[in-house]
Structure formats: structure tokens, C-alpha cells
Coordinates of C-alpha atoms and ligand atoms in Angstrom, one line a residue:
Chain A
M289 CA 19.5 -27.8 13.2
S290 CA 15.9 -28.4 12.3
Y291 CA 14.6 -30.6 9.6
Y292 CA 12.4 -27.7 8.4
D293 CA 14.0 -24.5 7.0
P294 CA 11.6 -21.7 6.2
K295 CA 13.7 -20.8 3.2
D296 CA 12.9 -24.2 1.6
L297 CA 9.4 -23.0 1.0
R298 CA 10.8 -20.7 -1.7
K299 CA 12.4 -23.7 -3.4
F300 CA 9.1 -25.6 -3.7
G301 CA 9.0 -24.9 -7.4
N302 CA 12.4 -26.7 -7.8
I303 CA 10.7 -30.1 -7.5
T304 CA 9.9 -29.7 -11.2
E305 CA 13.6 -29.9 -12.0
W306 CA 13.8 -33.7 -11.2
S307 CA 10.5 -34.6 -12.7
E308 CA 9.4 -31.9 -15.1
E309 CA 6.2 -33.6 -16.3
L310 CA 4.8 -34.5 -13.0
G311 CA 6.0 -31.3 -11.3
T312 CA 4.4 -29.2 -13.9
K313 CA 1.1 -31.1 -13.9
F314 CA 1.0 -30.8 -10.1
F315 CA 1.5 -27.0 -10.1
D316 CA -1.0 -26.5 -13.0
Y317 CA -3.5 -28.5 -11.0
Y318 CA -2.7 -26.7 -7.8
G319 CA -3.1 -23.3 -9.4
K320 CA -6.4 -24.3 -10.9
V321 CA -7.8 -25.6 -7.6
F322 CA -7.3 -22.2 -6.0
E323 CA -8.9 -20.1 -8.7
E324 CA -12.3 -18.4 -8.0
G325 CA -15.0 -21.0 -8.7
A326 CA -18.2 -22.1 -7.0
L327 CA -16.2 -21.3 -3.9
S328 CA -14.4 -17.9 -3.7
A329 CA -10.6 -17.9 -3.6
R330 CA -11.0 -16.4 -0.1
E331 CA -13.0 -19.4 1.1
K332 CA -10.5 -21.8 -0.5
S333 CA -7.7 -20.0 1.3
L334 CA -9.4 -20.6 4.7
I335 CA -10.0 -24.3 3.9
A336 CA -6.4 -24.6 3.0
L337 CA -5.4 -23.0 6.3
A338 CA -7.6 -25.4 8.3
V339 CA -6.1 -28.4 6.4
A340 CA -2.6 -27.0 6.8
H341 CA -3.1 -27.4 10.5
T342 CA -4.6 -30.8 10.5
E343 CA -1.7 -31.9 8.2
Q344 CA 0.6 -30.0 10.5
C345 CA 2.6 -28.8 7.6
P346 CA 4.7 -25.8 8.7
Y347 CA 5.2 -24.7 5.1
C348 CA 1.5 -24.6 4.4
I349 CA 0.7 -22.8 7.7
D350 CA 3.3 -20.2 6.8
A351 CA 1.9 -19.8 3.2
Y352 CA -1.8 -19.8 4.0
T353 CA -1.5 -17.5 7.0
K354 CA 0.2 -15.0 4.8
D355 CA -2.3 -15.6 2.0
G356 CA -5.1 -14.9 4.4
L357 CA -3.6 -11.6 5.5
Q358 CA -3.2 -10.6 1.9
R359 CA -6.9 -11.3 1.3
G360 CA -7.9 -9.2 4.4
V361 CA -8.9 -12.3 6.4
T362 CA -9.0 -11.4 10.1
K363 CA -7.3 -13.3 12.8
E364 CA -10.7 -14.2 14.3
E365 CA -11.6 -15.8 11.0
M366 CA -8.3 -17.7 10.8
M367 CA -8.7 -19.1 14.3
E368 CA -12.2 -20.2 13.6
A369 CA -10.9 -22.1 10.6
V370 CA -8.2 -23.7 12.7
H371 CA -10.9 -24.8 15.2
V372 CA -13.0 -26.4 12.4
G373 CA -9.9 -28.4 11.4
A374 CA -9.3 -29.3 15.1
A375 CA -12.9 -30.3 15.6
I376 CA -12.9 -32.7 12.7
K377 CA -9.6 -34.1 13.7
S378 CA -10.7 -34.7 17.3
G379 CA -14.1 -35.9 16.1
A380 CA -12.4 -38.4 13.8
T381 CA -10.4 -39.7 16.8
L382 CA -13.4 -39.9 19.0
V383 CA -15.8 -41.5 16.6
H384 CA -13.4 -44.5 16.5
G385 CA -14.4 -44.8 20.2
V386 CA -17.5 -46.6 18.8
M387 CA -15.2 -49.2 17.3
M388 CA -13.6 -49.7 20.7
M389 CA -17.0 -50.0 22.3
N390 CA -18.2 -52.5 19.8
K391 CA -15.1 -54.6 20.3
V392 CA -15.4 -54.5 24.1
N393 CA -19.1 -55.4 23.9
K394 CA -18.3 -58.3 21.6
L395 CA -15.4 -59.7 23.6
D396 CA -16.6 -59.0 27.1
G397 CA -20.2 -58.0 26.8
Chain B
M1168 CA -8.7 12.9 18.5
G1169 CA -7.4 9.4 19.1
K1170 CA -4.2 8.8 21.0
L1171 CA -1.1 9.1 18.8
K1172 CA 1.0 6.0 18.5
T1173 CA 4.5 7.4 18.1
Q1174 CA 6.7 10.3 17.0
S1175 CA 8.2 10.6 13.6
L1176 CA 11.6 9.0 13.0
H1177 CA 12.9 12.5 12.6
K1178 CA 11.7 13.5 16.0
R1179 CA 13.2 10.4 17.5
D1180 CA 16.5 11.1 15.9
S1181 CA 16.4 7.6 14.4
E1182 CA 19.2 6.8 12.0
L1183 CA 16.5 5.8 9.5
A1184 CA 15.4 9.4 9.4
Q1185 CA 18.4 9.8 7.1
S1186 CA 17.6 9.0 3.6
N1187 CA 21.2 7.9 2.8
R1188 CA 21.1 5.3 5.6
Q1189 CA 17.9 3.9 4.0
L1190 CA 19.5 3.8 0.6
E1191 CA 22.5 2.0 2.1
I1192 CA 20.3 -0.6 3.6
L1193 CA 18.4 -1.1 0.3
S1194 CA 21.7 -1.7 -1.5
N1195 CA 23.6 -3.8 1.0
G1196 CA 23.0 -7.3 2.4
I1197 CA 21.0 -9.6 0.2
F1198 CA 21.3 -7.2 -2.7
Q1199 CA 25.0 -6.7 -2.4
D1200 CA 26.0 -10.4 -2.1
G1201 CA 23.8 -11.3 -5.1
E1202 CA 21.3 -13.4 -3.2
L1203 CA 18.6 -11.2 -4.7
P1204 CA 19.0 -9.3 -8.0
T1205 CA 18.9 -5.5 -7.9
F1206 CA 16.0 -3.6 -9.5
A1207 CA 18.3 -2.4 -12.3
K1208 CA 19.4 -5.9 -13.1
K1209 CA 15.8 -7.1 -13.1
I1210 CA 14.5 -4.5 -15.5
K1211 CA 17.5 -5.1 -17.8
E1212 CA 16.2 -8.6 -18.3
T1213 CA 13.3 -7.2 -20.3
N1214 CA 15.3 -4.3 -21.8
Q1215 CA 13.5 -1.7 -19.7
F1216 CA 16.6 -0.1 -18.4
P1217 CA 17.0 2.8 -18.1
L1218 CA 13.5 3.5 -17.0
R1219 CA 12.1 6.5 -19.0
P1220 CA 9.0 8.6 -18.6
K1221 CA 6.1 8.5 -21.0
K1222 CA 3.7 11.4 -21.4
L1223 CA 3.2 13.4 -18.2
E1224 CA -0.3 12.9 -16.9
I1225 CA -0.1 13.6 -13.1
L1226 CA 1.4 16.4 -11.2
Q1227 CA 1.7 15.4 -7.6
I1228 CA 2.4 18.2 -5.1
N1229 CA 3.4 17.5 -1.5
V1230 CA 2.4 20.6 0.4
G1231 CA 4.1 19.5 3.7
Y1232 CA 5.0 16.6 5.9
M1233 CA 2.9 17.8 8.9
C1234 CA 0.1 15.4 9.7
N1235 CA -2.4 15.0 12.6
Q1236 CA -1.7 11.2 12.5
V1237 CA 1.5 9.2 13.0
C1238 CA 0.7 6.0 11.1
E1239 CA 3.0 3.2 11.9
H1240 CA 4.0 2.6 8.3
C1241 CA 4.0 6.1 6.8
H1242 CA 6.5 6.4 4.0
V1243 CA 6.6 10.2 4.5
D1244 CA 7.5 9.9 8.2
A1245 CA 4.8 12.4 8.7
G1246 CA 3.5 13.7 12.0
P1247 CA 2.5 16.7 14.0
D1248 CA 6.2 17.2 14.8
R1249 CA 7.2 17.7 11.1
K1250 CA 7.7 21.4 10.2
E1251 CA 8.3 21.1 6.5
I1252 CA 5.4 23.1 5.0
M1253 CA 5.1 24.6 1.5
T1254 CA 5.1 28.4 1.5
W1255 CA 2.7 30.6 -0.5
E1256 CA 5.6 31.7 -2.6
T1257 CA 6.3 28.1 -3.7
M1258 CA 2.5 27.5 -4.2
E1259 CA 2.4 30.5 -6.6
Q1260 CA 5.2 28.9 -8.6
C1261 CA 3.2 25.6 -8.6
L1262 CA 0.1 27.5 -9.7
E1263 CA 2.0 28.9 -12.7
V1264 CA 2.9 25.4 -13.7
I1265 CA -0.6 24.0 -13.1
R1266 CA -2.0 26.6 -15.4
N1267 CA 0.3 25.6 -18.2
T1268 CA 0.9 21.9 -17.8
G1269 CA -0.2 19.1 -20.1
A1270 CA -1.0 16.9 -17.1
H1271 CA -4.7 16.0 -16.8
T1272 CA -4.5 15.2 -13.0
L1273 CA -3.4 17.3 -10.1
D1274 CA -2.8 15.3 -6.9
L1275 CA -2.3 17.1 -3.6
T1276 CA -0.7 15.1 -0.9
G1277 CA 1.2 15.4 2.4
G1278 CA 1.3 14.8 5.4
A1279 CA -2.2 16.1 5.8
P1280 CA -2.4 18.7 3.0
E1281 CA -5.2 20.4 4.8
M1282 CA -2.8 21.4 7.6
N1283 CA -0.9 23.8 5.3
P1284 CA -2.2 27.3 6.3
N1285 CA -2.6 28.2 2.6
F1286 CA -4.2 25.0 1.6
R1287 CA -7.7 26.5 0.9
R1288 CA -6.3 29.5 -1.0
F1289 CA -4.2 27.1 -3.1
V1290 CA -7.2 24.8 -3.9
E1291 CA -9.3 27.8 -4.8
E1292 CA -6.7 29.0 -7.3
A1293 CA -5.7 25.6 -8.6
S1294 CA -9.4 24.6 -9.3
K1295 CA -9.7 27.6 -11.7
A1296 CA -6.9 26.1 -13.9
G1297 CA -9.4 23.7 -15.4
I1298 CA -7.5 20.5 -14.7
K1299 CA -9.7 17.5 -15.4
D1300 CA -9.1 15.5 -12.2
F1301 CA -8.2 17.4 -9.0
I1302 CA -7.3 15.0 -6.2
V1303 CA -6.8 15.7 -2.6
R1304 CA -5.4 12.9 -0.5
S1305 CA -7.3 13.4 2.8
N1306 CA -6.7 11.1 5.7
L1307 CA -10.3 11.4 6.8
T1308 CA -9.6 11.9 10.5
I1309 CA -8.4 15.5 9.8
I1310 CA -12.1 16.3 8.9
R1311 CA -13.0 15.4 12.5
A1312 CA -9.7 16.5 14.2
N1313 CA -10.7 20.1 14.9
K1314 CA -13.7 22.4 14.4
K1315 CA -11.8 24.4 11.9
Y1316 CA -11.8 21.4 9.6
Y1317 CA -15.4 20.4 10.0
D1318 CA -16.5 22.2 6.8
L1319 CA -13.9 20.4 4.6
P1320 CA -16.5 18.1 3.0
D1321 CA -18.4 21.2 1.8
F1322 CA -15.2 22.9 0.7
F1323 CA -14.2 19.9 -1.3
K1324 CA -17.6 19.7 -2.9
K1325 CA -17.6 23.4 -3.8
H1326 CA -14.3 23.0 -5.7
N1327 CA -15.3 19.6 -7.2
V1328 CA -12.3 18.0 -5.5
H1329 CA -11.8 14.2 -6.0
V1330 CA -11.2 12.8 -2.5
V1331 CA -8.8 9.9 -2.0
S1332 CA -8.5 8.5 1.5
S1333 CA -6.7 5.7 3.3
M1334 CA -8.5 2.9 5.0
P1335 CA -6.3 -0.1 6.0
H1336 CA -9.2 -2.4 6.8
W1337 CA -12.9 -2.6 7.3
T1338 CA -12.5 -3.6 10.9
R1339 CA -11.7 -1.3 13.8
G1340 CA -8.9 -3.5 15.3
K1341 CA -6.8 -3.7 12.2
T1342 CA -7.3 0.0 11.3
D1343 CA -6.4 1.3 14.7
K1344 CA -3.3 -1.0 15.0
Q1345 CA -1.8 0.7 12.0
R1346 CA -3.1 4.2 12.2
G1347 CA -3.7 4.9 15.9
E1348 CA -6.4 4.4 18.4
G1349 CA -9.7 6.0 17.5
V1350 CA -8.8 6.4 13.9
F1351 CA -11.4 3.9 12.6
D1352 CA -14.4 5.6 14.3
M1353 CA -13.3 9.0 13.2
S1354 CA -12.8 7.8 9.6
I1355 CA -16.2 6.2 9.5
K1356 CA -17.8 9.4 10.7
A1357 CA -15.9 11.4 8.0
L1358 CA -16.9 8.9 5.3
Q1359 CA -20.5 9.3 6.4
E1360 CA -20.3 13.1 6.2
L1361 CA -18.7 12.8 2.7
N1362 CA -21.5 10.5 1.6
E1363 CA -24.1 13.0 3.0
R1364 CA -22.6 15.6 0.6
G1365 CA -23.0 13.2 -2.3
Y1366 CA -19.4 12.0 -2.2
G1367 CA -18.9 8.3 -3.2
M1368 CA -22.6 7.8 -4.0
P1369 CA -23.5 5.5 -6.9
D1370 CA -23.7 7.7 -10.1
S1371 CA -22.4 10.7 -8.2
D1372 CA -19.7 12.9 -9.9
L1373 CA -18.2 13.7 -6.6
R1374 CA -15.5 11.0 -6.5
L1375 CA -14.5 9.3 -3.3
D1376 CA -11.9 6.5 -3.6
L1377 CA -10.2 4.6 -0.8
V1378 CA -6.6 3.5 -0.6
Y1379 CA -5.9 0.2 1.0
N1380 CA -2.4 -0.7 2.1
P1381 CA -1.6 -3.8 4.2
S1382 CA -1.2 -3.5 7.9
G1383 CA 1.9 -5.6 8.1
A1384 CA 4.8 -7.3 6.2
F1385 CA 2.7 -8.8 3.5
L1386 CA 1.5 -7.7 0.0
P1387 CA -1.9 -6.5 -0.9
G1388 CA -4.4 -9.1 -2.3
D1389 CA -6.2 -8.7 -5.6
Q1390 CA -7.6 -5.2 -5.9
A1391 CA -11.0 -6.2 -7.3
S1392 CA -11.7 -8.7 -4.6
M1393 CA -10.5 -6.4 -1.8
E1394 CA -12.8 -3.7 -3.2
K1395 CA -15.7 -6.1 -3.1
D1396 CA -15.0 -7.1 0.5
F1397 CA -14.6 -3.5 1.6
K1398 CA -17.8 -2.4 -0.1
K1399 CA -19.8 -5.2 1.4
A1400 CA -18.5 -4.7 5.0
L1401 CA -18.7 -0.9 5.0
M1402 CA -22.2 -1.0 3.5
E1403 CA -23.5 -3.6 5.9
D1404 CA -21.9 -2.2 9.0
F1405 CA -22.2 1.5 8.4
G1406 CA -24.2 2.2 5.3
I1407 CA -21.1 3.7 3.6
H1408 CA -20.6 4.1 -0.1
F1409 CA -17.4 4.8 -2.0
H1410 CA -16.3 4.5 -5.7
N1411 CA -13.0 2.6 -6.1
L1412 CA -10.5 0.9 -3.9
F1413 CA -6.8 1.3 -4.8
A1414 CA -4.6 -1.5 -3.4
I1415 CA -1.2 -0.1 -2.7
T1416 CA 2.0 -2.0 -1.7
N1417 CA 4.0 -0.7 1.2
L1418 CA 7.4 0.4 -0.1
P1419 CA 10.4 -0.5 2.1
I1420 CA 11.3 3.1 3.1
A1421 CA 11.0 5.4 6.1
R1422 CA 8.7 4.1 8.9
F1423 CA 7.8 0.9 7.0
L1424 CA 11.4 0.1 6.6
D1425 CA 12.0 0.8 10.3
Y1426 CA 9.1 -1.6 11.1
L1427 CA 10.4 -4.3 8.8
I1428 CA 13.8 -4.2 10.3
A1429 CA 12.6 -4.0 13.9
S1430 CA 10.2 -7.0 13.4
E1431 CA 12.8 -9.0 11.6
N1432 CA 10.7 -9.1 8.4
Y1433 CA 13.0 -7.1 6.1
E1434 CA 14.6 -9.9 4.2
D1435 CA 11.4 -11.9 3.9
Y1436 CA 9.6 -8.9 2.6
M1437 CA 12.2 -8.1 0.0
Y1438 CA 12.0 -11.7 -1.1
Q1439 CA 8.2 -11.4 -1.4
L1440 CA 8.6 -8.3 -3.5
V1441 CA 11.3 -9.8 -5.8
D1442 CA 9.4 -13.1 -6.1
A1443 CA 6.2 -11.2 -7.1
Y1444 CA 8.1 -9.0 -9.6
N1445 CA 5.9 -8.6 -12.7
P1446 CA 7.7 -7.2 -15.8
A1447 CA 4.3 -6.2 -17.2
A1448 CA 3.9 -3.7 -14.4
V1449 CA 7.2 -1.9 -15.1
K1450 CA 6.0 0.0 -18.1
N1451 CA 3.2 1.6 -16.1
V1452 CA 5.0 2.4 -12.9
M1453 CA 3.9 5.8 -11.5
C1454 CA 7.2 7.6 -12.3
T1455 CA 6.5 7.0 -16.0
N1456 CA 3.6 9.5 -16.0
T1457 CA 4.0 11.6 -12.8
I1458 CA 6.2 14.4 -11.5
S1459 CA 6.4 14.8 -7.8
V1460 CA 7.0 18.3 -6.2
S1461 CA 8.3 18.6 -2.7
W1462 CA 7.2 21.1 -0.1
D1463 CA 10.2 23.3 -1.0
G1464 CA 9.6 23.1 -4.7
Y1465 CA 12.1 20.5 -5.8
L1466 CA 11.2 17.9 -8.4
F1467 CA 11.3 14.1 -8.1
D1468 CA 10.3 11.0 -10.1
C1469 CA 7.8 10.1 -7.4
D1470 CA 6.8 10.7 -3.8
F1471 CA 9.0 7.8 -2.7
N1472 CA 12.1 9.2 -4.3
Q1473 CA 11.2 12.5 -2.7
M1474 CA 11.4 10.9 0.7
L1475 CA 14.7 9.2 -0.2
E1476 CA 16.0 12.6 -1.4
L1477 CA 16.8 11.3 -4.8
P1478 CA 16.1 14.3 -7.1
V1479 CA 15.2 14.0 -10.8
A1480 CA 18.2 13.4 -13.1
S1481 CA 17.5 16.5 -15.2
K1482 CA 18.8 20.0 -15.6
V1483 CA 15.4 21.1 -14.4
K1484 CA 15.5 20.6 -10.6
H1485 CA 13.0 23.1 -9.2
I1486 CA 9.5 24.1 -9.9
S1487 CA 10.7 27.7 -10.6
D1488 CA 12.6 26.4 -13.7
Y1489 CA 9.9 24.0 -14.7
N1490 CA 10.1 22.9 -18.3
E1491 CA 7.9 19.9 -19.2
D1492 CA 9.8 18.9 -22.4
L1493 CA 13.2 19.1 -20.8
L1494 CA 12.0 17.2 -17.8
N1495 CA 10.4 14.5 -19.8
D1496 CA 13.7 13.7 -21.4
R1497 CA 15.3 12.1 -18.4
N1498 CA 16.2 8.7 -16.9
I1499 CA 14.3 7.7 -13.8
V1500 CA 16.3 7.3 -10.6
I1501 CA 15.8 3.8 -9.2
S1502 CA 16.8 1.6 -6.3
Q1503 CA 15.5 -1.6 -4.6
H1504 CA 12.5 0.2 -3.1
C1505 CA 11.2 0.2 -6.7
F1506 CA 10.4 -3.5 -6.4
G1507 CA 7.4 -2.3 -4.3
C1508 CA 5.9 -0.8 -7.5
T1509 CA 6.3 -3.9 -9.6
A1510 CA 5.0 -6.7 -7.3
G1511 CA 2.0 -8.6 -8.5
A1512 CA -0.4 -6.3 -10.3
G1513 CA 1.9 -3.4 -9.6
S1514 CA 1.3 -0.5 -7.3
S1515 CA 0.9 3.3 -7.7
C1516 CA -0.9 6.1 -6.0
Q1517 CA -3.8 5.2 -8.3
G1518 CA -3.6 1.5 -7.3
A1519 CA -2.7 -1.5 -9.5
V1520 CA -1.0 -0.7 -12.8
A1521 CA -0.6 -4.0 -14.8
E1522 CA -3.2 -4.2 -17.6
Ligands
SF4_2434 S1 0.2 7.7 6.3 FE1 -0.9 9.6 5.7 S2 -2.3 10.0 7.5 FE2 -0.7 8.5 8.2 S3 0.9 9.7 9.1 FE3 1.5 9.4 6.9 S4 0.7 11.2 5.8 FE4 -0.4 11.1 7.8
SF4_2435 S1 9.6 3.9 -6.4 FE1 9.3 5.7 -7.7 S2 11.0 5.6 -9.2 FE2 10.8 3.5 -8.3 S3 9.5 2.5 -9.7 FE3 8.2 3.3 -8.1 S4 7.5 5.2 -8.9 FE4 9.2 4.6 -10.1

């Protein structure tokens, strides 16, 4: 038995049942964020896909892979987006190396 | 011609070649145990049951299931091995109806309608009937399949035919995956030839529209944004023009149903369709303004019902007894495949239907 069940994604909307006001506000906000704006809905979908990976959220990966296919996004585009996420994630790790270097230099320089 | 992917389900003797087997699948499982509502139950919620026709606008005639392609998801289960072809006798009965119908659109489909040996004679006669919009659903590759078809663009132009053609994606990889190797390049060449004759050009009266249907187990995106993306890519890469893009949902029948089951996507796909159910799309589904005629002259609510062998629920069953008033007074025959017509913005042979 896994903690994650793909079928649970369909029940996402149910969170509103236990807190109607906050749930509704969240979904209104969420819907608004993904509308066409200064960024196209297609661009937003690719950003969401990249973030879904850095957050390692299986539900979001499922949802935004499908969303991309529906928008005609190609698999090459999807993989490039995932690499953008991965690059930022690894960059964020590595840039902390400077902190480590500072500390070494201070303590043992 | 590109390498063909497969044979039709009929040729393979697949159990899914049987329409009653398909109907069984569509009524069993998740629909039988109530996990998902049936289409009838869903439309009852908004008092739209039974589904009834409005004014007849489109006469869609399927002149045969033979096709030069064997697309993976074909709802007709068409292919070179299908022998069902409309005879001239049935065509004459259709012409009689075309001359007298109140419909403003005549829509010829197949298979590849051009492979019917009497196709040209039929188009010549039908074009004299003065129907406002005369559509031929041409798969594009047929134009390049054999020398005898090379002049089709000129033939279409001569008879002022409105050409509607399938194009699953603006990239070679996705197109060939669904429709067969080499299909993309041949389709591009055919589109360029149509453009050369004036088809699809801005301000041209020679209409060229494309049909997009998804290459897998997912729904089509927003029609207007897909059209924008297709236009940009086909123009930048190949200098191709076309008028409109129709985004069509794949219905879970025939080869698409076979694919859904084999790839273990069937249940998820049905969930997607039911989740995306849009009651506003119901009043404009295709069967409310269309009659579909099969290769042997029988009448159906739509091309999908034709493939499922669900005849019209009317005394008038055949083109030889055609009576528009009687026919319009009928209940439309539905099953769970109908969820494909009501998902999101809705889907018909003319694309999205919700206003
Ligand atoms: S989808 Fe169209 S072109 Fe492809 S096999 Fe079916 S009838 Fe032929
Ligand atoms: S599948 Fe046919 S009968 Fe069912 S809703 Fe669509 S057009 Fe109507």
C-alpha cells in the first residue's frame, strides 16, 4: 500500500468540505493564477510542470503532464522545463557551498 | 506512401470489431456499478433526456470505410482492407435527397472518400444541387498517395469543395506516431498544393480547415489557442496557411477504445470525459442537427452511432425512404460514448460546440 493513490487527485476538490471558505478562496485563486495573462496559459503550465518536479508532488506531475499534452506541448519542451527546475534546485544546493567555504575559511583559514 | 502501422480491427478479427462488444464495454464496469453516472442519467439532471434533434442542418454521408491510412485511433476502423463501399445506386438515392433537403451543409466522409470509384461523379452531381457548404473530409495523404489522385486539389477547386483535413500535431513525431510513418511529410506537401490553388489563403473563398484530435488518452485543449499554435508553427516551418482548426475529442469506440483498453487508460479516460461533462454542450451536440448516412444507405444519428451500428429510432431507416419531417421527430440513441461530445467545450465534426 502506498501513501499516494492516483485516484485521490480527483478528490482534491473535497478539501472544501471541511473548510468551505478557505477551500473556495484557494480554488478561486488557483484558477485565476492559471488564466491567460501577461504569461500565456501554456507558459504557466510549463512553469507548473517544472515546479511540480522540484516539489516532487506526484499529483502535480500527473496533472501538469496531462495539461501539457492537452495544450500540444511536446515531450522535448516538457523535459527542458524539468531541467530548468533541476538546474535551479541543484544550483540552490551548490550556491550554499559558498557558505561552507566561508565557514571553513573563518574557522580554519 | 508511408509504412502502414496496422491492420483494421476487422481484419485482425479483434473482438472489438464487433459493435455489440464495444457497447457492452461502455455499459459495464464503472458505469454498471454506479462509480460513474451513465450519459442518460447525466442529461436527465438538466432535463435534456430524451435527446431530441433540432432543425436538420448537415447531411453527412459516409461513402465507404476503405482508406489508404490505418490511423491508430480511427473511430471508423478504416483501412485498405475494408471493403464497404457505397454503390452508385445508393449514391443516386443520396443525390435525390441532397436535391430536396433543407440541410445547408453536405459533408462527405469515409474512410478516404476519394477511394470510392464513383467519388468524382458523385461530387459533380452533388455540387449542382446548390448546397451552401459542400465539405469533403480529405486525409491529405490521399492527394499524394497515387498519381491518379494528384489532380484532386484542382478537382476540389473546380467544384468549390470545402476541404477539411486531419492534422494531429504540427510536429512530425507526434503526427507520424498516430497516423503512420511518412504521413506528416505527405500532409505538408498536400497542404502546400492546396495553398497553391488558393485553398486556405487569407480572404480566399476556397475553405481549408484542419481537424485536430489528441494523439493519446487525453482531451483536446482550448480550440482557439490550439489554432493559434498550429498557425504559427505551420507558417514558420512550412509557409502553410489554413482557415480554422476544429479541436475534436476522441470518442471511446473502435480503434481508440482498443487503444484505451490495451494501454490501461480506459477508466481514467472515461473519468476525464465525465469530469469534463459540460451541460451547455449538450444542446448543440452534433446529432441535434445532423443525419449520418452509411455506405449501404442506412441512417444514423451520427457517424459514431453508425460505427456502433445503432440505427436511428425512427420508422425511416434507409435513404430510399428518406422523409425529413418524420426523421426529425425521433429520440436520439445514446450510450456512454456520448460523453466524448460533451466534454469541455464539446466536440463535433465542426469542432467545439458550447457557445
Ligand atoms: S482516421 Fe481518417 S485517415 Fe485515418 S484511417 Fe481513419 S478514415 Fe483513414
Ligand atoms: S455520439 Fe452521436 S449520438 Fe452521442 S452525443 Fe455525440 S453526436 Fe449525439
